[in-house]
Amino acid sequence: MGMHKFLLPDIGNYENIPVIELLVSEGDTVEKDQSVLTLESDKATMEIPAPVSGVIRNLQIKLEDKVSKGSYICDIETSMDAPAPAPSTSSPLSLEGRGAGGEGGKPSSEASTPTAASPSPQPSPVKGEGAGLTQAAEKPINAQPSGAKFHASPSVRAYARHLGVELAHVTGTGPKGRIQKQDVEAYIKAVMQGEKPAPKAPVTAGAGIPQVPAIDFSQFGPTEEKELSRIKKLSGKHLTACWLNIPHVTQFDEADITELEAFRTSLKARADKAGVKLTPLPFVMMAVVQALKEFPQFNASLNPGGEKLILKRYYNIGVAVDTPNGLVVPVVKDVDKKGLFELARELAELGQKARDGKLAPSDMQGGTFSISSLGGIGGTQFTPIVNAPEVAILGLSKAKMAPVWNGASFEPRLMMPFSVSYDHRVIDGAEGVRFTTRLAALLRDLREMLI
Ligand code: CAO
């Protein structure tokens, strides 16, 4: 048996650093290098490891005590055969947080008992995935920049990570709301007892899909956390499922809508009289329905086994609507049975309901094909994500005048770029381009719909 007097080693130019966490109690057995306490300066938190293995005796400090180099922490009762720690020859602990190298400081000389000198722990890589902050180190001291959104020591963060708990869900009960080990445990208990919802797997998690590493960005600069809207959380999950489950191909094309635009303009007075705003979208919807009738595999869904195609004999078009809270896709039902003005009125009503957050679930169900129109905003092309279980989606971009060669000269024509993303399990590339070519022809000359 021997008694090692554990004094706080050299921690650089810091004095009176508060103890924010005591990770041991009297009588606990610790292994050499196991964290004993956590200190926090205004720049960083850092865990101090045990210099030797043994049993904690005569604990001298309590939470929120302030300590400096040489402060008496405790005694560690060692077994006789326990190896004495090597005298320190290395640089002092660093409390530098944001990537500072912890330069300078002399080696600790805080020897204690006749049998053992107190080792000087090394500066270490800052914990935090992707940090890339390295300091020459032989053994790890966990250091963590202060000012992170969730106050927790590196060991608590590691513990939470190990259990798959996001600190954002945990209520800290330590000083200044600091999250402690028991808070993580209390959270897990609450989840197990159904008092709290189970933590969700990261959106990138899944069979064989490597996760994006979690990075504590506050180590690089100031950050702010903003909760995603409920709609964004829901649509994010759905979009991820669509993106991961559907082998997408996107076919680009452009439609000459010069005549369509002239027709639309000619209808303006009648549209005004009917109290509707007639944009190009209702025309596109009608042309899409015609194309869907000619290419029924685009108005279909795969059965759950993925062996059969369910062709739908109704034409319900989902239209992506931009709202302050995120993207929603109300569905215009039975588009094949409606006229231009009726479609325009319904689009305006659904758009308004969407922006007011008043869409009923039934307003968003039953779609067979979707349109994402960004044409009112801008852009030249984009790749929309298929809205599963549908198999194709049309993306509209902004129409603009362009010189088009008519075989003899360039003519100014109003050209609308568009794209169709489709599920390649259902639709071949040749079918994809036939569909877009036909859609462009229908939009160029609406009389094609009569044929
Ligand atoms: N090219 C050029 N101009 C276009 C156009 C196009 N492809 N599409 C629409 N426009 C014009 C309209 O004619 C209108 O012009 P005026 O005000 O001068 O008449 C203007 O752009 C705005 O149209 P709008 O967006 O109000 O109407 P819409 O019928 O095209 O769209 C709706 C209706 C509900 C889709 C729309 O309100 C909306 O929310 N748009 C945003 C779409 C969106 O966010 N999609 C999400 C994509 S994420 O995948």
Short mmCIF file of C-alpha atoms and ligand atoms in Angstrom, two decimals:
data_model
loop_
_atom_site.label_atom_id
_atom_site.label_comp_id
_atom_site.label_asym_id
_atom_site.label_seq_id
_atom_site.Cartn_x
_atom_site.Cartn_y
_atom_site.Cartn_z
CA MET A 1 0.00 0.00 0.00
CA GLY A 2 1.19 3.53 -0.75
CA MET A 3 -0.42 6.92 -0.68
CA HIS A 4 -0.03 9.27 -3.62
CA LYS A 5 -0.81 12.90 -2.93
CA PHE A 6 -2.59 14.17 -6.02
CA LEU A 7 -1.87 17.85 -6.60
CA LEU A 8 -3.20 19.76 -9.57
CA PRO A 9 -0.47 19.81 -12.21
CA ASP A 10 0.69 22.86 -14.12
CA ILE A 11 -2.23 24.19 -16.12
CA GLY A 12 -0.46 26.99 -17.90
CA ASN A 13 -1.10 30.59 -16.98
CA TYR A 14 -4.43 29.98 -15.35
CA GLU A 15 -5.30 30.41 -11.69
CA ASN A 16 -8.43 29.91 -9.68
CA ILE A 17 -10.19 27.78 -12.23
CA PRO A 18 -13.59 26.53 -11.07
CA VAL A 19 -14.22 22.83 -10.65
CA ILE A 20 -17.36 22.21 -12.62
CA GLU A 21 -17.52 18.48 -12.30
CA LEU A 22 -16.26 15.91 -9.83
CA LEU A 23 -16.17 12.55 -11.48
CA VAL A 24 -15.13 10.53 -8.41
CA SER A 25 -16.12 10.15 -4.76
CA GLU A 26 -14.31 8.98 -1.66
CA GLY A 27 -13.52 5.30 -1.90
CA ASP A 28 -13.85 5.08 -5.69
CA THR A 29 -11.28 3.04 -7.49
CA VAL A 30 -9.71 4.85 -10.41
CA GLU A 31 -7.44 3.75 -13.16
CA LYS A 32 -4.42 5.79 -14.12
CA ASP A 33 -5.50 8.46 -16.66
CA GLN A 34 -9.16 8.14 -15.72
CA SER A 35 -10.76 11.59 -15.46
CA VAL A 36 -11.14 12.77 -11.88
CA LEU A 37 -12.45 16.31 -12.23
CA THR A 38 -13.35 18.88 -14.89
CA LEU A 39 -12.19 22.48 -14.84
CA GLU A 40 -13.63 25.32 -16.82
CA SER A 41 -11.97 28.57 -17.72
CA ASP A 42 -13.63 31.26 -19.79
CA LYS A 43 -12.14 29.59 -22.85
CA ALA A 44 -12.31 25.86 -22.36
CA THR A 45 -13.25 22.93 -20.22
CA MET A 46 -10.72 20.27 -19.45
CA GLU A 47 -10.67 17.01 -17.61
CA ILE A 48 -7.84 16.19 -15.22
CA PRO A 49 -6.82 12.55 -15.17
CA ALA A 50 -5.65 10.45 -12.24
CA PRO A 51 -1.86 10.25 -12.22
CA VAL A 52 -1.89 6.71 -10.78
CA SER A 53 -4.31 3.85 -10.28
CA GLY A 54 -5.75 3.37 -6.83
CA VAL A 55 -8.52 4.31 -4.43
CA ILE A 56 -9.62 7.90 -3.84
CA ARG A 57 -8.97 9.01 -0.24
CA ASN A 58 -9.16 12.37 1.53
CA LEU A 59 -10.98 14.18 -1.25
CA GLN A 60 -10.18 17.85 -0.66
CA ILE A 61 -12.29 19.60 -3.26
CA LYS A 62 -15.94 20.02 -4.02
CA LEU A 63 -17.94 21.40 -6.94
CA GLU A 64 -17.31 25.07 -7.73
CA ASP A 65 -14.10 25.21 -5.69
CA LYS A 66 -11.42 27.18 -7.48
CA VAL A 67 -8.10 25.49 -8.05
CA SER A 68 -4.66 26.41 -9.34
CA LYS A 69 -1.44 24.61 -9.98
CA GLY A 70 -0.49 22.68 -6.84
CA SER A 71 -3.98 22.58 -5.31
CA TYR A 72 -4.44 19.49 -3.19
CA ILE A 73 -7.06 17.34 -4.92
CA CYS A 74 -7.00 14.10 -2.96
CA ASP A 75 -4.84 11.16 -2.02
CA ILE A 76 -4.80 8.04 -4.12
CA GLU A 77 -4.12 4.86 -2.23
CA THR A 78 -2.03 2.66 -4.46
CA SER A 79 -1.18 -1.00 -4.16
CA MET A 80 2.48 -1.59 -3.43
CA ASP A 81 3.12 -3.04 -6.84
CA ALA A 82 1.48 -0.17 -8.64
CA PRO A 83 4.04 1.49 -10.88
CA ALA A 84 4.96 4.99 -9.84
CA PRO A 85 4.19 7.63 -12.41
CA ALA A 86 7.16 8.81 -14.35
CA PRO A 87 8.54 12.20 -13.45
CA SER A 88 7.16 14.82 -15.71
CA THR A 89 9.27 16.01 -18.56
CA SER A 90 6.56 17.31 -20.77
CA SER A 91 4.70 20.48 -21.36
CA PRO A 92 1.88 21.61 -19.10
CA LEU A 93 -1.81 21.17 -19.49
CA SER A 94 -3.39 23.58 -21.83
CA LEU A 95 -6.73 25.17 -21.25
CA GLU A 96 -6.65 26.74 -24.68
CA GLY A 97 -9.94 26.11 -26.36
CA ARG A 98 -10.27 27.31 -29.90
CA GLY A 99 -7.43 25.45 -31.43
CA ALA A 100 -4.66 27.32 -29.69
CA GLY A 101 -1.66 25.14 -29.34
CA GLY A 102 -1.18 25.61 -25.63
CA GLU A 103 2.36 26.86 -26.08
CA GLY A 104 4.69 27.24 -23.24
CA GLY A 105 4.61 26.66 -19.52
CA LYS A 106 7.12 24.68 -17.64
CA PRO A 107 6.78 21.04 -16.76
CA SER A 108 4.99 20.31 -13.56
CA SER A 109 7.23 19.72 -10.64
CA GLU A 110 4.47 18.88 -8.20
CA ALA A 111 5.90 15.74 -6.71
CA SER A 112 3.97 14.50 -3.76
CA THR A 113 4.75 11.37 -1.87
CA PRO A 114 8.20 10.00 -1.51
CA THR A 115 7.25 7.18 -3.82
CA ALA A 116 5.58 9.00 -6.63
CA ALA A 117 5.86 12.20 -8.50
CA SER A 118 2.69 13.74 -9.89
CA PRO A 119 2.81 13.46 -13.65
CA SER A 120 2.16 16.37 -15.80
CA PRO A 121 -0.70 15.54 -18.13
CA GLN A 122 -0.27 16.48 -21.72
CA PRO A 123 -2.15 18.87 -23.90
CA SER A 124 -4.24 16.89 -26.28
CA PRO A 125 -6.32 17.00 -29.40
CA VAL A 126 -9.49 18.90 -28.73
CA LYS A 127 -12.40 16.52 -28.70
CA GLY A 128 -14.94 17.25 -31.36
CA GLU A 129 -15.18 15.35 -34.57
CA GLY A 130 -13.67 17.00 -37.54
CA ALA A 131 -11.91 19.47 -35.37
CA GLY A 132 -8.53 18.92 -36.83
CA LEU A 133 -7.03 20.63 -33.83
CA THR A 134 -4.03 18.75 -32.74
CA GLN A 135 -1.44 19.28 -30.14
CA ALA A 136 1.53 17.05 -29.44
CA ALA A 137 0.22 14.56 -26.95
CA GLU A 138 1.09 11.25 -25.41
CA LYS A 139 -2.08 10.72 -23.45
CA PRO A 140 -5.42 12.34 -23.83
CA ILE A 141 -6.72 15.24 -21.86
CA ASN A 142 -10.17 16.04 -23.01
CA ALA A 143 -10.47 19.71 -23.71
CA GLN A 144 -13.58 21.34 -25.07
CA PRO A 145 -14.15 24.93 -26.11
CA SER A 146 -16.43 26.82 -23.80
CA GLY A 147 -19.42 28.53 -25.27
CA ALA A 148 -20.77 25.41 -26.95
CA LYS A 149 -24.55 25.53 -27.05
CA PHE A 150 -24.95 22.63 -24.63
CA HIS A 151 -22.71 22.87 -21.61
CA ALA A 152 -21.26 19.49 -20.88
CA SER A 153 -17.82 18.20 -20.19
CA PRO A 154 -16.01 16.14 -22.80
CA SER A 155 -16.60 12.95 -20.82
CA VAL A 156 -20.33 13.63 -20.61
CA ARG A 157 -20.38 14.41 -24.33
CA ALA A 158 -18.52 11.18 -25.03
CA TYR A 159 -20.90 9.29 -22.74
CA ALA A 160 -23.94 10.78 -24.50
CA ARG A 161 -22.42 10.01 -27.89
CA HIS A 162 -21.73 6.45 -26.79
CA LEU A 163 -25.39 6.02 -25.85
CA GLY A 164 -26.62 7.79 -28.98
CA VAL A 165 -28.15 10.64 -26.99
CA GLU A 166 -28.27 14.10 -28.49
CA LEU A 167 -27.45 16.69 -25.86
CA ALA A 168 -30.09 18.97 -27.36
CA HIS A 169 -32.72 16.70 -25.78
CA VAL A 170 -31.16 16.60 -22.32
CA THR A 171 -31.94 19.04 -19.53
CA GLY A 172 -28.83 19.94 -17.55
CA THR A 173 -29.15 20.16 -13.78
CA GLY A 174 -25.56 21.13 -13.00
CA PRO A 175 -24.29 24.65 -12.30
CA LYS A 176 -25.40 27.07 -15.04
CA GLY A 177 -27.53 24.32 -16.57
CA ARG A 178 -24.51 22.12 -17.24
CA ILE A 179 -25.43 18.66 -18.45
CA GLN A 180 -24.06 15.96 -16.20
CA LYS A 181 -23.77 12.22 -16.56
CA GLN A 182 -26.84 11.67 -14.40
CA ASP A 183 -28.85 14.03 -16.65
CA VAL A 184 -28.04 11.85 -19.64
CA GLU A 185 -29.12 8.81 -17.63
CA ALA A 186 -32.32 10.55 -16.49
CA TYR A 187 -33.11 11.33 -20.12
CA ILE A 188 -32.63 7.70 -21.15
CA LYS A 189 -34.80 6.58 -18.25
CA ALA A 190 -37.54 8.99 -19.34
CA VAL A 191 -37.33 7.64 -22.89
CA MET A 192 -37.50 4.04 -21.67
CA GLN A 193 -40.55 4.86 -19.57
CA GLY A 194 -42.21 6.54 -22.51
CA GLU A 195 -42.17 9.97 -20.88
CA LYS A 196 -40.06 11.37 -23.69
CA PRO A 197 -39.96 10.46 -27.39
CA ALA A 198 -37.11 8.20 -28.41
CA PRO A 199 -34.21 10.00 -30.05
CA LYS A 200 -34.48 9.83 -33.78
CA ALA A 201 -31.74 8.37 -35.90
CA PRO A 202 -29.90 10.99 -37.91
CA VAL A 203 -31.50 11.44 -41.30
CA THR A 204 -28.42 10.05 -42.94
CA ALA A 205 -28.51 6.88 -40.86
CA GLY A 206 -29.56 3.72 -42.62
CA ALA A 207 -28.37 0.41 -43.86
CA GLY A 208 -24.87 0.87 -45.14
CA ILE A 209 -25.16 4.65 -45.37
CA PRO A 210 -22.22 6.33 -43.69
CA GLN A 211 -23.27 9.03 -41.27
CA VAL A 212 -22.15 12.60 -41.61
CA PRO A 213 -19.93 13.26 -38.59
CA ALA A 214 -21.37 15.47 -35.87
CA ILE A 215 -19.19 18.54 -35.55
CA ASP A 216 -19.17 21.06 -32.76
CA PHE A 217 -18.98 24.14 -35.00
CA SER A 218 -18.65 26.50 -32.05
CA GLN A 219 -14.98 25.61 -31.95
CA PHE A 220 -14.53 27.46 -35.26
CA GLY A 221 -16.61 30.54 -34.52
CA PRO A 222 -19.90 31.81 -33.13
CA THR A 223 -22.96 29.75 -34.04
CA GLU A 224 -26.68 29.87 -33.40
CA GLU A 225 -29.18 27.04 -33.37
CA LYS A 226 -32.57 27.42 -35.02
CA GLU A 227 -35.21 24.74 -34.78
CA LEU A 228 -36.46 23.52 -38.16
CA SER A 229 -40.16 24.10 -38.69
CA ARG A 230 -42.46 21.13 -38.16
CA ILE A 231 -43.13 21.05 -41.91
CA LYS A 232 -39.43 21.02 -42.72
CA LYS A 233 -38.83 18.18 -40.29
CA LEU A 234 -41.64 16.15 -41.84
CA SER A 235 -40.83 16.95 -45.45
CA GLY A 236 -37.13 16.40 -44.77
CA LYS A 237 -37.81 12.85 -43.66
CA HIS A 238 -40.02 12.20 -46.66
CA LEU A 239 -37.56 13.75 -49.12
CA THR A 240 -34.73 11.68 -47.67
CA ALA A 241 -36.80 8.52 -48.06
CA CYS A 242 -37.61 9.45 -51.66
CA TRP A 243 -34.01 10.32 -52.45
CA LEU A 244 -32.65 7.12 -50.92
CA ASN A 245 -35.27 4.73 -52.26
CA ILE A 246 -35.67 5.92 -55.82
CA PRO A 247 -32.97 5.62 -58.47
CA HIS A 248 -33.49 9.05 -60.01
CA VAL A 249 -32.84 10.20 -63.53
CA THR A 250 -33.58 13.78 -64.56
CA GLN A 251 -34.31 14.66 -68.18
CA PHE A 252 -34.01 18.32 -69.20
CA ASP A 253 -35.80 20.05 -72.04
CA GLU A 254 -37.38 23.37 -72.96
CA ALA A 255 -40.75 24.26 -74.39
CA ASP A 256 -41.54 27.06 -76.78
CA ILE A 257 -44.50 28.67 -75.02
CA THR A 258 -44.77 31.73 -77.26
CA GLU A 259 -48.24 30.75 -78.55
CA LEU A 260 -49.37 29.57 -75.11
CA GLU A 261 -48.36 32.95 -73.70
CA ALA A 262 -50.23 34.78 -76.47
CA PHE A 263 -53.33 32.70 -75.71
CA ARG A 264 -52.94 33.35 -71.98
CA THR A 265 -52.67 37.09 -72.60
CA SER A 266 -55.76 36.98 -74.82
CA LEU A 267 -57.69 35.37 -71.98
CA LYS A 268 -56.69 38.01 -69.43
CA ALA A 269 -59.89 40.07 -69.61
CA ARG A 270 -62.06 36.95 -69.26
CA ALA A 271 -59.90 35.68 -66.42
CA ASP A 272 -60.21 39.02 -64.64
CA LYS A 273 -63.97 38.89 -65.10
CA ALA A 274 -64.01 35.38 -63.64
CA GLY A 275 -61.92 36.67 -60.75
CA VAL A 276 -58.93 34.43 -61.38
CA LYS A 277 -55.25 35.05 -62.01
CA LEU A 278 -54.24 32.94 -64.98
CA THR A 279 -50.58 31.96 -64.85
CA PRO A 280 -48.90 29.46 -67.19
CA LEU A 281 -49.31 26.70 -64.59
CA PRO A 282 -52.91 25.63 -65.39
CA PHE A 283 -51.94 25.27 -69.07
CA VAL A 284 -48.99 23.13 -68.05
CA MET A 285 -51.22 21.00 -65.84
CA MET A 286 -53.57 20.31 -68.74
CA ALA A 287 -50.68 19.43 -71.04
CA VAL A 288 -49.21 17.17 -68.35
CA VAL A 289 -52.49 15.26 -68.03
CA GLN A 290 -52.53 14.71 -71.78
CA ALA A 291 -48.94 13.44 -71.65
CA LEU A 292 -49.80 11.19 -68.70
CA LYS A 293 -52.67 9.68 -70.67
CA GLU A 294 -50.27 8.91 -73.50
CA PHE A 295 -47.56 7.60 -71.13
CA PRO A 296 -49.52 5.90 -68.34
CA GLN A 297 -46.39 4.55 -66.64
CA PHE A 298 -45.72 8.13 -65.47
CA ASN A 299 -49.09 8.19 -63.67
CA ALA A 300 -48.38 5.10 -61.64
CA SER A 301 -46.84 3.61 -58.51
CA LEU A 302 -44.82 0.49 -57.88
CA ASN A 303 -46.52 -2.05 -55.64
CA PRO A 304 -44.78 -2.57 -52.26
CA GLY A 305 -42.98 -5.67 -53.55
CA GLY A 306 -41.65 -3.66 -56.47
CA GLU A 307 -42.81 -6.24 -59.01
CA LYS A 308 -45.97 -4.62 -60.34
CA LEU A 309 -46.90 -1.22 -61.61
CA ILE A 310 -50.21 0.19 -60.43
CA LEU A 311 -51.49 2.39 -63.25
CA LYS A 312 -53.92 5.06 -62.09
CA ARG A 313 -56.84 6.06 -64.20
CA TYR A 314 -57.34 9.34 -62.38
CA TYR A 315 -55.22 12.45 -62.70
CA ASN A 316 -54.48 14.25 -59.45
CA ILE A 317 -51.60 16.69 -59.70
CA GLY A 318 -49.65 17.70 -56.61
CA VAL A 319 -48.26 21.24 -56.81
CA ALA A 320 -45.35 22.20 -54.58
CA VAL A 321 -46.12 25.39 -52.69
CA ASP A 322 -43.57 27.54 -50.99
CA THR A 323 -44.77 28.68 -47.55
CA PRO A 324 -43.01 30.57 -44.76
CA ASN A 325 -42.85 27.29 -42.84
CA GLY A 326 -41.60 25.13 -45.68
CA LEU A 327 -42.65 23.11 -48.65
CA VAL A 328 -46.11 21.55 -48.89
CA VAL A 329 -47.70 19.75 -51.80
CA PRO A 330 -51.47 20.18 -52.03
CA VAL A 331 -53.15 18.06 -54.68
CA VAL A 332 -55.47 19.36 -57.37
CA LYS A 333 -57.90 16.50 -57.94
CA ASP A 334 -59.28 15.31 -61.28
CA VAL A 335 -57.34 17.80 -63.35
CA ASP A 336 -58.57 16.06 -66.53
CA LYS A 337 -62.12 17.13 -65.72
CA LYS A 338 -61.40 20.82 -65.09
CA GLY A 339 -60.98 23.90 -67.25
CA LEU A 340 -58.26 26.53 -67.13
CA PHE A 341 -60.15 28.97 -64.91
CA GLU A 342 -61.25 26.29 -62.49
CA LEU A 343 -57.66 25.07 -62.19
CA ALA A 344 -56.41 28.63 -61.69
CA ARG A 345 -59.00 29.24 -58.96
CA GLU A 346 -58.19 26.00 -57.21
CA LEU A 347 -54.45 26.64 -57.38
CA ALA A 348 -54.92 30.07 -55.82
CA GLU A 349 -57.15 28.65 -53.06
CA LEU A 350 -54.84 25.76 -52.25
CA GLY A 351 -51.81 28.07 -52.37
CA GLN A 352 -53.46 30.46 -49.92
CA LYS A 353 -54.56 27.63 -47.63
CA ALA A 354 -51.01 26.28 -47.71
CA ARG A 355 -49.49 29.64 -46.77
CA ASP A 356 -52.06 30.03 -43.97
CA GLY A 357 -51.19 26.58 -42.67
CA LYS A 358 -54.79 25.49 -43.15
CA LEU A 359 -54.43 22.55 -45.51
CA ALA A 360 -56.36 19.48 -44.40
CA PRO A 361 -54.65 16.09 -44.77
CA SER A 362 -57.15 15.27 -47.52
CA ASP A 363 -55.89 18.31 -49.49
CA MET A 364 -52.49 16.64 -49.71
CA GLN A 365 -53.51 13.07 -50.46
CA GLY A 366 -54.15 11.08 -53.59
CA GLY A 367 -51.62 12.68 -55.91
CA THR A 368 -50.54 10.76 -58.99
CA PHE A 369 -47.87 13.13 -60.36
CA SER A 370 -46.28 16.32 -59.02
CA ILE A 371 -45.18 19.66 -60.38
CA SER A 372 -42.63 21.89 -58.74
CA SER A 373 -42.85 25.29 -60.37
CA LEU A 374 -40.02 27.69 -59.67
CA GLY A 375 -40.76 29.64 -62.84
CA GLY A 376 -42.24 32.58 -60.95
CA ILE A 377 -38.94 32.98 -59.11
CA GLY A 378 -36.14 32.26 -61.58
CA GLY A 379 -33.50 29.68 -62.38
CA THR A 380 -32.65 27.88 -65.56
CA GLN A 381 -32.93 24.20 -64.60
CA PHE A 382 -33.12 22.06 -61.47
CA THR A 383 -33.53 18.44 -60.48
CA PRO A 384 -36.74 17.89 -58.53
CA ILE A 385 -37.00 14.87 -56.22
CA VAL A 386 -39.67 12.32 -57.12
CA ASN A 387 -42.49 12.45 -54.59
CA ALA A 388 -42.84 8.74 -53.71
CA PRO A 389 -44.91 6.66 -54.19
CA GLU A 390 -45.33 8.61 -57.40
CA VAL A 391 -42.79 7.79 -60.09
CA ALA A 392 -42.17 11.13 -61.80
CA ILE A 393 -42.17 14.86 -61.15
CA LEU A 394 -42.03 17.90 -63.42
CA GLY A 395 -39.89 20.91 -62.55
CA LEU A 396 -40.64 24.23 -64.24
CA SER A 397 -38.08 27.02 -64.55
CA LYS A 398 -38.44 30.60 -65.68
CA ALA A 399 -39.42 31.21 -69.30
CA LYS A 400 -37.41 33.79 -71.19
CA MET A 401 -37.14 35.14 -74.70
CA ALA A 402 -34.42 33.45 -76.73
CA PRO A 403 -33.31 33.51 -80.38
CA VAL A 404 -34.46 30.24 -81.93
CA TRP A 405 -33.36 29.09 -85.39
CA ASN A 406 -36.40 28.39 -87.57
CA GLY A 407 -34.40 26.96 -90.47
CA ALA A 408 -33.95 30.32 -92.18
CA SER A 409 -33.43 32.85 -89.43
CA PHE A 410 -33.41 33.41 -85.70
CA GLU A 411 -36.77 34.19 -84.21
CA PRO A 412 -37.45 35.55 -80.76
CA ARG A 413 -39.40 32.83 -78.93
CA LEU A 414 -40.49 32.49 -75.31
CA MET A 415 -38.71 29.38 -74.08
CA MET A 416 -39.55 27.64 -70.81
CA PRO A 417 -36.92 25.25 -69.44
CA PHE A 418 -38.29 22.22 -67.66
CA SER A 419 -37.08 18.94 -66.24
CA VAL A 420 -38.67 15.62 -65.42
CA SER A 421 -37.15 13.43 -62.72
CA TYR A 422 -38.33 9.85 -62.79
CA ASP A 423 -37.91 6.50 -61.07
CA HIS A 424 -35.59 4.54 -63.31
CA ARG A 425 -36.98 1.24 -62.00
CA VAL A 426 -40.22 2.13 -63.73
CA ILE A 427 -39.23 4.39 -66.60
CA ASP A 428 -36.44 3.86 -69.09
CA GLY A 429 -34.35 6.73 -70.43
CA ALA A 430 -35.98 6.45 -73.86
CA GLU A 431 -39.45 6.69 -72.31
CA GLY A 432 -38.26 9.61 -70.23
CA VAL A 433 -37.14 11.61 -73.22
CA ARG A 434 -40.24 10.64 -75.24
CA PHE A 435 -42.36 12.00 -72.42
CA THR A 436 -40.47 15.31 -72.22
CA THR A 437 -40.47 15.67 -76.00
CA ARG A 438 -44.21 15.12 -76.13
CA LEU A 439 -44.80 17.52 -73.26
CA ALA A 440 -42.76 20.19 -75.04
CA ALA A 441 -44.83 19.62 -78.20
CA LEU A 442 -48.10 19.94 -76.28
CA LEU A 443 -46.94 23.16 -74.65
CA ARG A 444 -45.72 24.57 -77.97
CA ASP A 445 -49.09 23.97 -79.59
CA LEU A 446 -52.03 23.39 -77.27
CA ARG A 447 -54.11 22.15 -80.22
CA GLU A 448 -52.05 18.97 -79.99
CA MET A 449 -54.26 18.09 -77.02
CA LEU A 450 -57.19 17.60 -79.33
CA ILE A 451 -55.49 14.92 -81.34
N1 CAO B 1 -41.88 31.34 -66.40
C1 CAO B 1 -42.04 32.66 -66.32
N2 CAO B 1 -42.94 33.22 -65.50
C2 CAO B 1 -43.69 32.41 -64.73
C3 CAO B 1 -43.56 31.02 -64.76
C4 CAO B 1 -42.60 30.48 -65.66
N3 CAO B 1 -42.40 29.17 -65.75
N4 CAO B 1 -44.42 30.48 -63.88
C5 CAO B 1 -45.06 31.49 -63.30
N5 CAO B 1 -44.64 32.66 -63.82
C6 CAO B 1 -45.06 33.99 -63.45
C7 CAO B 1 -46.57 34.10 -63.35
O1 CAO B 1 -47.17 34.33 -64.58
C8 CAO B 1 -46.67 35.23 -62.41
O2 CAO B 1 -46.43 36.43 -63.11
P1 CAO B 1 -47.41 37.69 -63.05
O3 CAO B 1 -47.58 37.97 -61.59
O4 CAO B 1 -46.67 38.73 -63.82
O5 CAO B 1 -48.65 37.23 -63.71
C9 CAO B 1 -45.53 35.08 -61.47
O6 CAO B 1 -44.59 34.24 -62.15
C10 CAO B 1 -45.84 34.42 -60.14
O7 CAO B 1 -46.58 33.26 -60.34
P2 CAO B 1 -47.07 32.43 -59.06
O8 CAO B 1 -45.93 31.69 -58.51
O9 CAO B 1 -47.81 33.33 -58.17
O10 CAO B 1 -48.16 31.48 -59.67
P3 CAO B 1 -48.04 30.02 -60.23
O11 CAO B 1 -49.38 29.69 -60.73
O12 CAO B 1 -46.92 29.87 -61.18
O13 CAO B 1 -47.70 29.10 -58.96
C11 CAO B 1 -47.95 28.25 -56.76
C12 CAO B 1 -48.65 28.80 -57.96
C13 CAO B 1 -48.97 27.87 -55.73
C14 CAO B 1 -47.14 27.06 -57.14
C15 CAO B 1 -47.02 29.37 -56.23
O14 CAO B 1 -47.74 30.28 -55.50
C16 CAO B 1 -45.85 28.91 -55.43
O15 CAO B 1 -45.94 28.60 -54.24
N6 CAO B 1 -44.68 28.92 -56.08
C17 CAO B 1 -43.44 28.48 -55.48
C18 CAO B 1 -43.15 27.06 -55.90
C19 CAO B 1 -42.23 26.34 -54.96
O16 CAO B 1 -41.80 26.76 -53.93
N7 CAO B 1 -41.90 25.16 -55.32
C20 CAO B 1 -41.10 24.36 -54.47
C21 CAO B 1 -40.07 23.71 -55.22
S1 CAO B 1 -39.12 22.70 -54.21
O17 CAO B 1 -39.07 21.34 -55.00
#
